Amino acid sequence: MAKSSATIAGVKVDTIRLLLRAIIFISIAGAAVSSRLFSVIRFESIIHEFDPWFNFRATKYLVTHSFYEFLNWFDDRTWYPLGRVTGGTLYPGLMVTSGAIWHALRNWFALPIDIRNICVMLAPAFSGLTAIFTYLFTKEMKDSNAGLLAAIFMGIAPGYISRSVAGSYDNEAIAITLLMATFYFWIKALKLGSILYGTITALFYFYMVSAWGGYVFITNLIPLHVFVLILMGRYTWKVYSAYTTWYALGTLASMQIPFVGFLPIRSNDHMAAFGVFGLVQLVAFGDYVRSNINTKQFKTFLTVSVVAVVLMGILGLVALTAAGLIAPWTGRFYSLWDTNYAKIHIPIIASVSEHQPTAWPAFFFDTSMLIWLFPAGLYLCFQELKDEHVFVIIYGVLCSYFAGVMVRLMLTLTPVICVSAAIALSKLFDVYLNVVELFTEEVEVEEKSSKKTTKQRGFPLFSLLAKAVVLLSFGFYLFYFVLHCTWVTSNAYSSPSVVLASRNPDGSQQIIDDYREAYYWLRMNTPEDAKVMAWWDYGYQIGGMADRTTLVDNNTWNNTHIATVGKAMCSSEEKAYEILRQHDVDYVLVIFGGLLGYSGDDMNKFLWMVRISEGIWPEEVSERSFFSQRGEYKVDGEASPTMKDSLMYKMSYYRFNELFGGDGTDRVRGQTIPAKNAPELSTLEEAFTSQNWIVRIYKVKDLDNVGRDLKQAAAFESGKKSAKKRGVKRPNLDIRLDY
Amino acid sequence: MQFGLLLWGWLVATVFAGLDVDTLRKVANSGGSGVIELTDENWEPVLEGPRDYTAILMMTTRSTQVNCVLCNEMRPYYDVISSSYRSEFPSGLPEDASQPEVFFFAADFVNCKTLFQKLQLSSIPKFYSLSAQDKASNWMKDMEEYAIMGEDQQHDLHKWVEKQSGVDFSLHIPKDYSQVITNVVLVAAVTIALYKIYNRYGAVWAASWIWSGLSIIAVLMFTTGYMFTKIRNVPYVREHSSGHKDYILSGQSQMQLGAETQIVSLIYGLLTLLVVLLIKGVPTVTNPAANLIGVAVVSVLIFVVYSMLLSVFGMKGLGYPYKFLQLI
């Protein structure tokens, strides 16, 4: 612009602009971070949900051991007695990042910060970085005004906040930052044809691969971009150098991650990138040939070579598939395109709620007004249609489809919505915010016309009004956008789910902290090598909070082992005792929400346990037998005998009636638990029950001293003790400190 | 099917004097999938009386008023199982078979209300199996129910029928050749058309307005739950028994109807169009007064349509507190 030399009050405009931009950036980062802190303020600095607990535990292992020990980590405290090769089966990027930050703060800044706080705050901190990369990316698309808008959208859009609130210490927390960084450097490399930027793209791609399985999205999007550019006849040497640099270095680098290994040259997910790499070579060669021979010869050359290449490609594909070297037509390939395929053939995909299709309210919920500015932005991209705009369009259309098929891919759609909406809105502001031009134009008109006519428009009232209408209304919408984002974040995405909140009748908040109470009890009152059996949902939490060995956890890599736990839970006490003894189980933990009305408890997940174990032992476990006569899922008097005999039922309702002094009421299932025939336990004894009864822990009894079976022993004991009152519920033990 | 209905008319007329296997076989083989429809008039002899065959019964409905999604999903599976059985044993089981023959029945809620009342069902679809018996008995107690669980219902239901009847038969899933042929013809036609167009007007292929139109329509569809309606097979509207129709499922943020995709994509499309108009169209009007009017009209329209969107979203029942105008 020509105004760069202008000054205001002796200061260069550019300097002021830079200063303003810096202030805006700091404000954006501040807004992005602070809107992610709801849960820290309401509850405390705590790791959320399930998977983050594993990441947290792995990070603790990393900072207490060396990096190489971490990569070779064989975890014997999970999947007892199998263990898990953890180091080779995780994406280490997240843990390494927070480990590096921890070391840097401690060694260079002499700030020894608890690793937990770094883990909790990592996602909000990276959201600030995401805003900066979104700014840079959008700046390549239009200009810095659009960039600033995109940055603030990205900072507070709920679609991204959903996975990056404080405490949500998951791979996605840093992956979206890396996604935007990779895309930014890719556009930069493509525009300049620069090997340096291509290398930086590859580096960020490597970081992304190390952090999240979703890197496959980049692996396919960039080749697709190049492919479309070639189809549009936009091949240049810049495309060649950017793509080949990225592909060669990025692929080699990604293969250094143990979990990825040789996937990039074998799995079908990576074949598109490989194919386009080959295509680029051919196109480059064709380009060279064309510059050296005449048009007619080139046409013949083109036809012959295209036929030859297609034939060779098909033959090669068939040969490699036949030789078993590649498996391009696996189930995963179909599941994204034919959604019914996944529903029938991959039940684990169908059963997880994150893999469900997205209904329209979710889109508006997560992006508010941006969702309808998004197509307008795409339209404007089409109007200009430079190479980088093609990228946004492909990204937008493709990702809309994926987000429609799978809820969790909303996360990857959000950045492009923000970018595209920012392009549309900044274009709008370009047109209507420029009040200065209005006056200067008017002056020119005056100069010309002043000689001829005596009367002219002095003040551009209409134009100003028109601009004011647009600016005010859109300012108002933006204000509402902020309200929307805050409301959504505060209501939907800020619950740690480890700590629950409920309202008392008088409206005051009550914190339900049963999980941590119970896990802390386990940590303090059980031997350090105690084995705790619980359903897999709680495996990571027990490992992370109670630091005890678990049989199964959220990694779910071994279905048989999960089924074993399910079988123990759904068989009768005597049968279960055998399984428990075989697996050295010391404690059994169940989640019970019947007293409080907490619906995510084990009795509601019980049928999955039955189903999974029925899948392995169909002759021993039958789902039908857990239903009442009328085929209903009952836990009251009508419950089937198998249900009443099952270990899960007994552990859930053991002594439940004593609370009511008669028939009890299960508040989740709305059924009455009869006091008659209350569950009796002989092989387990109640060890701990949390305040609201959400977590109940049972100790597995040792074999009887005099060789009776435990049922007889229990009957004998209770006969002897019948006059006495039952003992204290919580063992009175001395405080034990660990660490 | 027509013939089957005629036969049923005849059967009803003879009041099921002797509902023997031969008659049933005739009806079952008379076309279609071999599933015999039960009605108010004819269910009693089938279910109550003595019978020398195994009866598999599906309680279902095709009525749009009840709008039973699972029924519509399960019915094709049931039909395939029935037709597989019939094609394997068109004239009954072999002589030396120890098991009685199997017949597949279906009771639709609309035609068979008395049976539904008798069974006091609270949910459908349900599958029962009634084994052969010598005399009328308390059939409601004796029948076995199939539990609809798991993911591969086609397979599970087939296994259950085999287990209940003791007859093994393989599943013949008919290939839908018509669809394959339609697809092939369609692809061929489009390819030829494109080739012709490309030859004559090569520019059309590269015209950005076609691509931008397609992309924007695709985005509008995908972001308004089109894939959701495809995958979940949701109905277009929900009909109440009073004839009243719901176009928007209020209070259910995780669910939507087919019509909602259209309503919301229309709203998004309008808003997009208005914004583009504001950016590209209105500034070309140079007369300040006309320009102001244009801007004002478009801005008011945006406000109204956006209010509409907020109202529709508010109906989805998330306790959403913001709206501009009370429109719905």
PDB file of N, CA, C and O in Angstrom, chain A residues 279-335:
ATOM      1  N   LEU A 279       2.878 -39.800  -9.934  1.00  0.00           N
ATOM      2  CA  LEU A 279       2.258 -38.997 -10.989  1.00  0.00           C
ATOM      3  C   LEU A 279       3.038 -37.711 -11.230  1.00  0.00           C
ATOM      4  O   LEU A 279       3.244 -37.301 -12.380  1.00  0.00           O
ATOM      5  N   VAL A 280       3.472 -37.085 -10.136  1.00  0.00           N
ATOM      6  CA  VAL A 280       4.212 -35.830 -10.276  1.00  0.00           C
ATOM      7  C   VAL A 280       5.486 -36.060 -11.071  1.00  0.00           C
ATOM      8  O   VAL A 280       5.863 -35.258 -11.931  1.00  0.00           O
ATOM      9  N   GLN A 281       6.152 -37.207 -10.812  1.00  0.00           N
ATOM     10  CA  GLN A 281       7.363 -37.515 -11.582  1.00  0.00           C
ATOM     11  C   GLN A 281       7.033 -37.616 -13.067  1.00  0.00           C
ATOM     12  O   GLN A 281       7.742 -37.061 -13.924  1.00  0.00           O
ATOM     13  N   LEU A 282       5.934 -38.338 -13.364  1.00  0.00           N
ATOM     14  CA  LEU A 282       5.559 -38.528 -14.764  1.00  0.00           C
ATOM     15  C   LEU A 282       5.222 -37.200 -15.427  1.00  0.00           C
ATOM     16  O   LEU A 282       5.644 -36.921 -16.552  1.00  0.00           O
ATOM     17  N   VAL A 283       4.459 -36.376 -14.703  1.00  0.00           N
ATOM     18  CA  VAL A 283       4.063 -35.090 -15.263  1.00  0.00           C
ATOM     19  C   VAL A 283       5.299 -34.234 -15.508  1.00  0.00           C
ATOM     20  O   VAL A 283       5.430 -33.572 -16.545  1.00  0.00           O
ATOM     21  N   ALA A 284       6.240 -34.282 -14.563  1.00  0.00           N
ATOM     22  CA  ALA A 284       7.459 -33.495 -14.713  1.00  0.00           C
ATOM     23  C   ALA A 284       8.234 -33.970 -15.937  1.00  0.00           C
ATOM     24  O   ALA A 284       8.730 -33.166 -16.740  1.00  0.00           O
ATOM     25  N   PHE A 285       8.279 -35.281 -16.099  1.00  0.00           N
ATOM     26  CA  PHE A 285       8.976 -35.842 -17.266  1.00  0.00           C
ATOM     27  C   PHE A 285       8.282 -35.425 -18.559  1.00  0.00           C
ATOM     28  O   PHE A 285       8.924 -34.995 -19.521  1.00  0.00           O
ATOM     29  N   GLY A 286       6.946 -35.551 -18.550  1.00  0.00           N
ATOM     30  CA  GLY A 286       6.165 -35.136 -19.712  1.00  0.00           C
ATOM     31  C   GLY A 286       6.419 -33.672 -20.038  1.00  0.00           C
ATOM     32  O   GLY A 286       6.568 -33.286 -21.203  1.00  0.00           O
ATOM     33  N   ASP A 287       6.487 -32.855 -19.017  1.00  0.00           N
ATOM     34  CA  ASP A 287       6.729 -31.430 -19.182  1.00  0.00           C
ATOM     35  C   ASP A 287       8.071 -31.195 -19.877  1.00  0.00           C
ATOM     36  O   ASP A 287       8.197 -30.367 -20.782  1.00  0.00           O
ATOM     37  N   TYR A 288       9.055 -31.973 -19.435  1.00  0.00           N
ATOM     38  CA  TYR A 288      10.388 -31.852 -20.005  1.00  0.00           C
ATOM     39  C   TYR A 288      10.380 -32.277 -21.472  1.00  0.00           C
ATOM     40  O   TYR A 288      10.931 -31.597 -22.336  1.00  0.00           O
ATOM     41  N   VAL A 289       9.717 -33.402 -21.755  1.00  0.00           N
ATOM     42  CA  VAL A 289       9.673 -33.914 -23.129  1.00  0.00           C
ATOM     43  C   VAL A 289       8.985 -32.898 -24.038  1.00  0.00           C
ATOM     44  O   VAL A 289       9.446 -32.606 -25.138  1.00  0.00           O
ATOM     45  N   ARG A 290       7.904 -32.318 -23.543  1.00  0.00           N
ATOM     46  CA  ARG A 290       7.145 -31.389 -24.367  1.00  0.00           C
ATOM     47  C   ARG A 290       7.991 -30.188 -24.780  1.00  0.00           C
ATOM     48  O   ARG A 290       7.867 -29.673 -25.874  1.00  0.00           O
ATOM     49  N   SER A 291       8.858 -29.769 -23.896  1.00  0.00           N
ATOM     50  CA  SER A 291       9.665 -28.598 -24.209  1.00  0.00           C
ATOM     51  C   SER A 291      10.737 -28.915 -25.246  1.00  0.00           C
ATOM     52  O   SER A 291      11.388 -28.013 -25.756  1.00  0.00           O
ATOM     53  N   ASN A 292      10.918 -30.206 -25.557  1.00  0.00           N
ATOM     54  CA  ASN A 292      11.975 -30.565 -26.477  1.00  0.00           C
ATOM     55  C   ASN A 292      11.503 -31.108 -27.817  1.00  0.00           C
ATOM     56  O   ASN A 292      12.291 -31.192 -28.752  1.00  0.00           O
ATOM     57  N   ILE A 293      10.238 -31.534 -27.923  1.00  0.00           N
ATOM     58  CA  ILE A 293       9.778 -32.069 -29.211  1.00  0.00           C
ATOM     59  C   ILE A 293       8.557 -31.279 -29.669  1.00  0.00           C
ATOM     60  O   ILE A 293       7.977 -30.513 -28.896  1.00  0.00           O
ATOM     61  N   ASN A 294       8.133 -31.510 -30.917  1.00  0.00           N
ATOM     62  CA  ASN A 294       7.002 -30.723 -31.425  1.00  0.00           C
ATOM     63  C   ASN A 294       5.672 -31.316 -30.971  1.00  0.00           C
ATOM     64  O   ASN A 294       5.606 -32.433 -30.448  1.00  0.00           O
ATOM     65  N   THR A 295       4.595 -30.575 -31.198  1.00  0.00           N
ATOM     66  CA  THR A 295       3.299 -30.903 -30.607  1.00  0.00           C
ATOM     67  C   THR A 295       2.769 -32.246 -31.062  1.00  0.00           C
ATOM     68  O   THR A 295       2.229 -33.009 -30.268  1.00  0.00           O
ATOM     69  N   LYS A 296       2.929 -32.542 -32.354  1.00  0.00           N
ATOM     70  CA  LYS A 296       2.338 -33.765 -32.889  1.00  0.00           C
ATOM     71  C   LYS A 296       3.004 -34.990 -32.271  1.00  0.00           C
ATOM     72  O   LYS A 296       2.344 -35.939 -31.828  1.00  0.00           O
ATOM     73  N   GLN A 297       4.309 -34.942 -32.216  1.00  0.00           N
ATOM     74  CA  GLN A 297       5.047 -36.050 -31.611  1.00  0.00           C
ATOM     75  C   GLN A 297       4.665 -36.195 -30.142  1.00  0.00           C
ATOM     76  O   GLN A 297       4.498 -37.294 -29.629  1.00  0.00           O
ATOM     77  N   PHE A 298       4.485 -35.061 -29.508  1.00  0.00           N
ATOM     78  CA  PHE A 298       4.158 -35.115 -28.090  1.00  0.00           C
ATOM     79  C   PHE A 298       2.816 -35.786 -27.847  1.00  0.00           C
ATOM     80  O   PHE A 298       2.632 -36.530 -26.899  1.00  0.00           O
ATOM     81  N   LYS A 299       1.871 -35.541 -28.780  1.00  0.00           N
ATOM     82  CA  LYS A 299       0.543 -36.161 -28.624  1.00  0.00           C
ATOM     83  C   LYS A 299       0.665 -37.681 -28.663  1.00  0.00           C
ATOM     84  O   LYS A 299       0.077 -38.382 -27.844  1.00  0.00           O
ATOM     85  N   THR A 300       1.410 -38.186 -29.637  1.00  0.00           N
ATOM     86  CA  THR A 300       1.621 -39.630 -29.724  1.00  0.00           C
ATOM     87  C   THR A 300       2.300 -40.139 -28.449  1.00  0.00           C
ATOM     88  O   THR A 300       1.881 -41.138 -27.854  1.00  0.00           O
ATOM     89  N   PHE A 301       3.313 -39.425 -28.060  1.00  0.00           N
ATOM     90  CA  PHE A 301       4.045 -39.800 -26.847  1.00  0.00           C
ATOM     91  C   PHE A 301       3.105 -39.883 -25.645  1.00  0.00           C
ATOM     92  O   PHE A 301       3.132 -40.835 -24.865  1.00  0.00           O
ATOM     93  N   LEU A 302       2.210 -38.891 -25.547  1.00  0.00           N
ATOM     94  CA  LEU A 302       1.287 -38.829 -24.406  1.00  0.00           C
ATOM     95  C   LEU A 302       0.368 -40.043 -24.401  1.00  0.00           C
ATOM     96  O   LEU A 302       0.223 -40.731 -23.384  1.00  0.00           O
ATOM     97  N   THR A 303      -0.252 -40.336 -25.565  1.00  0.00           N
ATOM     98  CA  THR A 303      -1.190 -41.453 -25.622  1.00  0.00           C
ATOM     99  C   THR A 303      -0.496 -42.749 -25.230  1.00  0.00           C
ATOM    100  O   THR A 303      -0.984 -43.495 -24.366  1.00  0.00           O
ATOM    101  N   VAL A 304       0.633 -43.007 -25.849  1.00  0.00           N
ATOM    102  CA  VAL A 304       1.343 -44.264 -25.582  1.00  0.00           C
ATOM    103  C   VAL A 304       1.715 -44.363 -24.115  1.00  0.00           C
ATOM    104  O   VAL A 304       1.463 -45.379 -23.457  1.00  0.00           O
ATOM    105  N   SER A 305       2.247 -43.275 -23.591  1.00  0.00           N
ATOM    106  CA  SER A 305       2.731 -43.366 -22.205  1.00  0.00           C
ATOM    107  C   SER A 305       1.581 -43.502 -21.220  1.00  0.00           C
ATOM    108  O   SER A 305       1.676 -44.225 -20.239  1.00  0.00           O
ATOM    109  N   VAL A 306       0.445 -42.802 -21.484  1.00  0.00           N
ATOM    110  CA  VAL A 306      -0.682 -42.925 -20.559  1.00  0.00           C
ATOM    111  C   VAL A 306      -1.176 -44.363 -20.517  1.00  0.00           C
ATOM    112  O   VAL A 306      -1.368 -44.949 -19.443  1.00  0.00           O
ATOM    113  N   VAL A 307      -1.348 -44.975 -21.699  1.00  0.00           N
ATOM    114  CA  VAL A 307      -1.807 -46.369 -21.742  1.00  0.00           C
ATOM    115  C   VAL A 307      -0.820 -47.270 -21.007  1.00  0.00           C
ATOM    116  O   VAL A 307      -1.193 -48.105 -20.181  1.00  0.00           O
ATOM    117  N   ALA A 308       0.457 -47.069 -21.295  1.00  0.00           N
ATOM    118  CA  ALA A 308       1.475 -47.912 -20.668  1.00  0.00           C
ATOM    119  C   ALA A 308       1.452 -47.779 -19.156  1.00  0.00           C
ATOM    120  O   ALA A 308       1.488 -48.776 -18.422  1.00  0.00           O
ATOM    121  N   VAL A 309       1.332 -46.533 -18.690  1.00  0.00           N
ATOM    122  CA  VAL A 309       1.371 -46.315 -17.243  1.00  0.00           C
ATOM    123  C   VAL A 309       0.151 -46.942 -16.561  1.00  0.00           C
ATOM    124  O   VAL A 309       0.267 -47.598 -15.527  1.00  0.00           O
ATOM    125  N   VAL A 310      -1.035 -46.764 -17.181  1.00  0.00           N
ATOM    126  CA  VAL A 310      -2.241 -47.333 -16.574  1.00  0.00           C
ATOM    127  C   VAL A 310      -2.119 -48.852 -16.490  1.00  0.00           C
ATOM    128  O   VAL A 310      -2.394 -49.460 -15.453  1.00  0.00           O
ATOM    129  N   LEU A 311      -1.674 -49.468 -17.600  1.00  0.00           N
ATOM    130  CA  LEU A 311      -1.527 -50.926 -17.605  1.00  0.00           C
ATOM    131  C   LEU A 311      -0.536 -51.376 -16.537  1.00  0.00           C
ATOM    132  O   LEU A 311      -0.804 -52.302 -15.764  1.00  0.00           O
ATOM    133  N   MET A 312       0.592 -50.699 -16.485  1.00  0.00           N
ATOM    134  CA  MET A 312       1.611 -51.076 -15.514  1.00  0.00           C
ATOM    135  C   MET A 312       1.094 -50.908 -14.083  1.00  0.00           C
ATOM    136  O   MET A 312       1.334 -51.751 -13.218  1.00  0.00           O
ATOM    137  N   GLY A 313       0.361 -49.834 -13.893  1.00  0.00           N
ATOM    138  CA  GLY A 313      -0.191 -49.579 -12.552  1.00  0.00           C
ATOM    139  C   GLY A 313      -1.130 -50.684 -12.124  1.00  0.00           C
ATOM    140  O   GLY A 313      -1.013 -51.236 -11.017  1.00  0.00           O
ATOM    141  N   ILE A 314      -2.042 -51.062 -13.020  1.00  0.00           N
ATOM    142  CA  ILE A 314      -3.014 -52.103 -12.663  1.00  0.00           C
ATOM    143  C   ILE A 314      -2.299 -53.418 -12.401  1.00  0.00           C
ATOM    144  O   ILE A 314      -2.556 -54.103 -11.401  1.00  0.00           O
ATOM    145  N   LEU A 315      -1.373 -53.759 -13.310  1.00  0.00           N
ATOM    146  CA  LEU A 315      -0.631 -55.012 -13.142  1.00  0.00           C
ATOM    147  C   LEU A 315       0.131 -55.020 -11.814  1.00  0.00           C
ATOM    148  O   LEU A 315       0.110 -56.008 -11.081  1.00  0.00           O
ATOM    149  N   GLY A 316       0.778 -53.906 -11.545  1.00  0.00           N
ATOM    150  CA  GLY A 316       1.557 -53.823 -10.302  1.00  0.00           C
ATOM    151  C   GLY A 316       0.684 -54.000  -9.083  1.00  0.00           C
ATOM    152  O   GLY A 316       1.011 -54.738  -8.157  1.00  0.00           O
ATOM    153  N   LEU A 317      -0.478 -53.343  -9.114  1.00  0.00           N
ATOM    154  CA  LEU A 317      -1.396 -53.416  -7.977  1.00  0.00           C
ATOM    155  C   LEU A 317      -1.856 -54.856  -7.765  1.00  0.00           C
ATOM    156  O   LEU A 317      -1.837 -55.377  -6.645  1.00  0.00           O
ATOM    157  N   VAL A 318      -2.233 -55.515  -8.880  1.00  0.00           N
ATOM    158  CA  VAL A 318      -2.697 -56.895  -8.778  1.00  0.00           C
ATOM    159  C   VAL A 318      -1.587 -57.784  -8.247  1.00  0.00           C
ATOM    160  O   VAL A 318      -1.792 -58.597  -7.340  1.00  0.00           O
ATOM    161  N   ALA A 319      -0.386 -57.598  -8.808  1.00  0.00           N
ATOM    162  CA  ALA A 319       0.726 -58.453  -8.400  1.00  0.00           C
ATOM    163  C   ALA A 319       1.048 -58.280  -6.930  1.00  0.00           C
ATOM    164  O   ALA A 319       1.194 -59.257  -6.192  1.00  0.00           O
ATOM    165  N   LEU A 320       1.103 -57.011  -6.487  1.00  0.00           N
ATOM    166  CA  LEU A 320       1.448 -56.767  -5.086  1.00  0.00           C
ATOM    167  C   LEU A 320       0.380 -57.298  -4.147  1.00  0.00           C
ATOM    168  O   LEU A 320       0.678 -57.845  -3.090  1.00  0.00           O
ATOM    169  N   THR A 321      -0.901 -57.131  -4.542  1.00  0.00           N
ATOM    170  CA  THR A 321      -1.973 -57.649  -3.700  1.00  0.00           C
ATOM    171  C   THR A 321      -1.914 -59.168  -3.640  1.00  0.00           C
ATOM    172  O   THR A 321      -2.072 -59.765  -2.574  1.00  0.00           O
ATOM    173  N   ALA A 322      -1.658 -59.775  -4.804  1.00  0.00           N
ATOM    174  CA  ALA A 322      -1.587 -61.238  -4.849  1.00  0.00           C
ATOM    175  C   ALA A 322      -0.431 -61.737  -4.003  1.00  0.00           C
ATOM    176  O   ALA A 322      -0.532 -62.763  -3.342  1.00  0.00           O
ATOM    177  N   ALA A 323       0.662 -60.994  -4.028  1.00  0.00           N
ATOM    178  CA  ALA A 323       1.819 -61.411  -3.246  1.00  0.00           C
ATOM    179  C   ALA A 323       1.623 -61.131  -1.762  1.00  0.00           C
ATOM    180  O   ALA A 323       2.440 -61.525  -0.944  1.00  0.00           O
ATOM    181  N   GLY A 324       0.534 -60.444  -1.428  1.00  0.00           N
ATOM    182  CA  GLY A 324       0.251 -60.184  -0.014  1.00  0.00           C
ATOM    183  C   GLY A 324       1.087 -59.074   0.572  1.00  0.00           C
ATOM    184  O   GLY A 324       1.161 -58.916   1.780  1.00  0.00           O
ATOM    185  N   LEU A 325       1.746 -58.291  -0.281  1.00  0.00           N
ATOM    186  CA  LEU A 325       2.589 -57.218   0.229  1.00  0.00           C
ATOM    187  C   LEU A 325       1.750 -56.014   0.654  1.00  0.00           C
ATOM    188  O   LEU A 325       2.082 -55.326   1.597  1.00  0.00           O
ATOM    189  N   ILE A 326       0.691 -55.751  -0.085  1.00  0.00           N
ATOM    190  CA  ILE A 326      -0.194 -54.653   0.314  1.00  0.00           C
ATOM    191  C   ILE A 326      -1.614 -55.193   0.419  1.00  0.00           C
ATOM    192  O   ILE A 326      -1.968 -56.186  -0.208  1.00  0.00           O
ATOM    193  N   ALA A 327      -2.395 -54.537   1.228  1.00  0.00           N
ATOM    194  CA  ALA A 327      -3.789 -54.955   1.387  1.00  0.00           C
ATOM    195  C   ALA A 327      -4.687 -53.739   1.223  1.00  0.00           C
ATOM    196  O   ALA A 327      -5.119 -53.159   2.197  1.00  0.00           O
ATOM    197  N   PRO A 328      -4.887 -53.317  -0.014  1.00  0.00           N
ATOM    198  CA  PRO A 328      -5.591 -52.037  -0.174  1.00  0.00           C
ATOM    199  C   PRO A 328      -7.093 -52.128   0.068  1.00  0.00           C
ATOM    200  O   PRO A 328      -7.723 -51.105   0.287  1.00  0.00           O
ATOM    201  N   TRP A 329      -7.670 -53.305   0.023  1.00  0.00           N
ATOM    202  CA  TRP A 329      -9.142 -53.343   0.084  1.00  0.00           C
ATOM    203  C   TRP A 329      -9.627 -53.845   1.434  1.00  0.00           C
ATOM    204  O   TRP A 329     -10.474 -54.699   1.526  1.00  0.00           O
ATOM    205  N   THR A 330      -9.048 -53.356   2.493  1.00  0.00           N
ATOM    206  CA  THR A 330      -9.475 -53.787   3.820  1.00  0.00           C
ATOM    207  C   THR A 330     -10.741 -53.048   4.237  1.00  0.00           C
ATOM    208  O   THR A 330     -11.163 -52.088   3.598  1.00  0.00           O
ATOM    209  N   GLY A 331     -11.299 -53.506   5.347  1.00  0.00           N
ATOM    210  CA  GLY A 331     -12.580 -52.954   5.806  1.00  0.00           C
ATOM    211  C   GLY A 331     -12.555 -51.463   6.034  1.00  0.00           C
ATOM    212  O   GLY A 331     -13.507 -50.758   5.737  1.00  0.00           O
ATOM    213  N   ARG A 332     -11.432 -50.980   6.549  1.00  0.00           N
ATOM    214  CA  ARG A 332     -11.376 -49.561   6.856  1.00  0.00           C
ATOM    215  C   ARG A 332     -11.555 -48.712   5.615  1.00  0.00           C
ATOM    216  O   ARG A 332     -12.068 -47.616   5.659  1.00  0.00           O
ATOM    217  N   PHE A 333     -11.115 -49.260   4.484  1.00  0.00           N
ATOM    218  CA  PHE A 333     -11.211 -48.513   3.243  1.00  0.00           C
ATOM    219  C   PHE A 333     -12.670 -48.237   2.909  1.00  0.00           C
ATOM    220  O   PHE A 333     -13.024 -47.166   2.449  1.00  0.00           O
ATOM    221  N   TYR A 334     -13.520 -49.227   3.178  1.00  0.00           N
ATOM    222  CA  TYR A 334     -14.922 -49.064   2.820  1.00  0.00           C
ATOM    223  C   TYR A 334     -15.697 -48.253   3.843  1.00  0.00           C
ATOM    224  O   TYR A 334     -16.667 -47.597   3.517  1.00  0.00           O
ATOM    225  N   SER A 335     -15.261 -48.353   5.100  1.00  0.00           N
ATOM    226  CA  SER A 335     -16.137 -47.864   6.166  1.00  0.00           C
ATOM    227  C   SER A 335     -16.443 -46.378   6.036  1.00  0.00           C
ATOM    228  O   SER A 335     -17.520 -45.928   6.402  1.00  0.00           O
TER     229      SER A 335
END
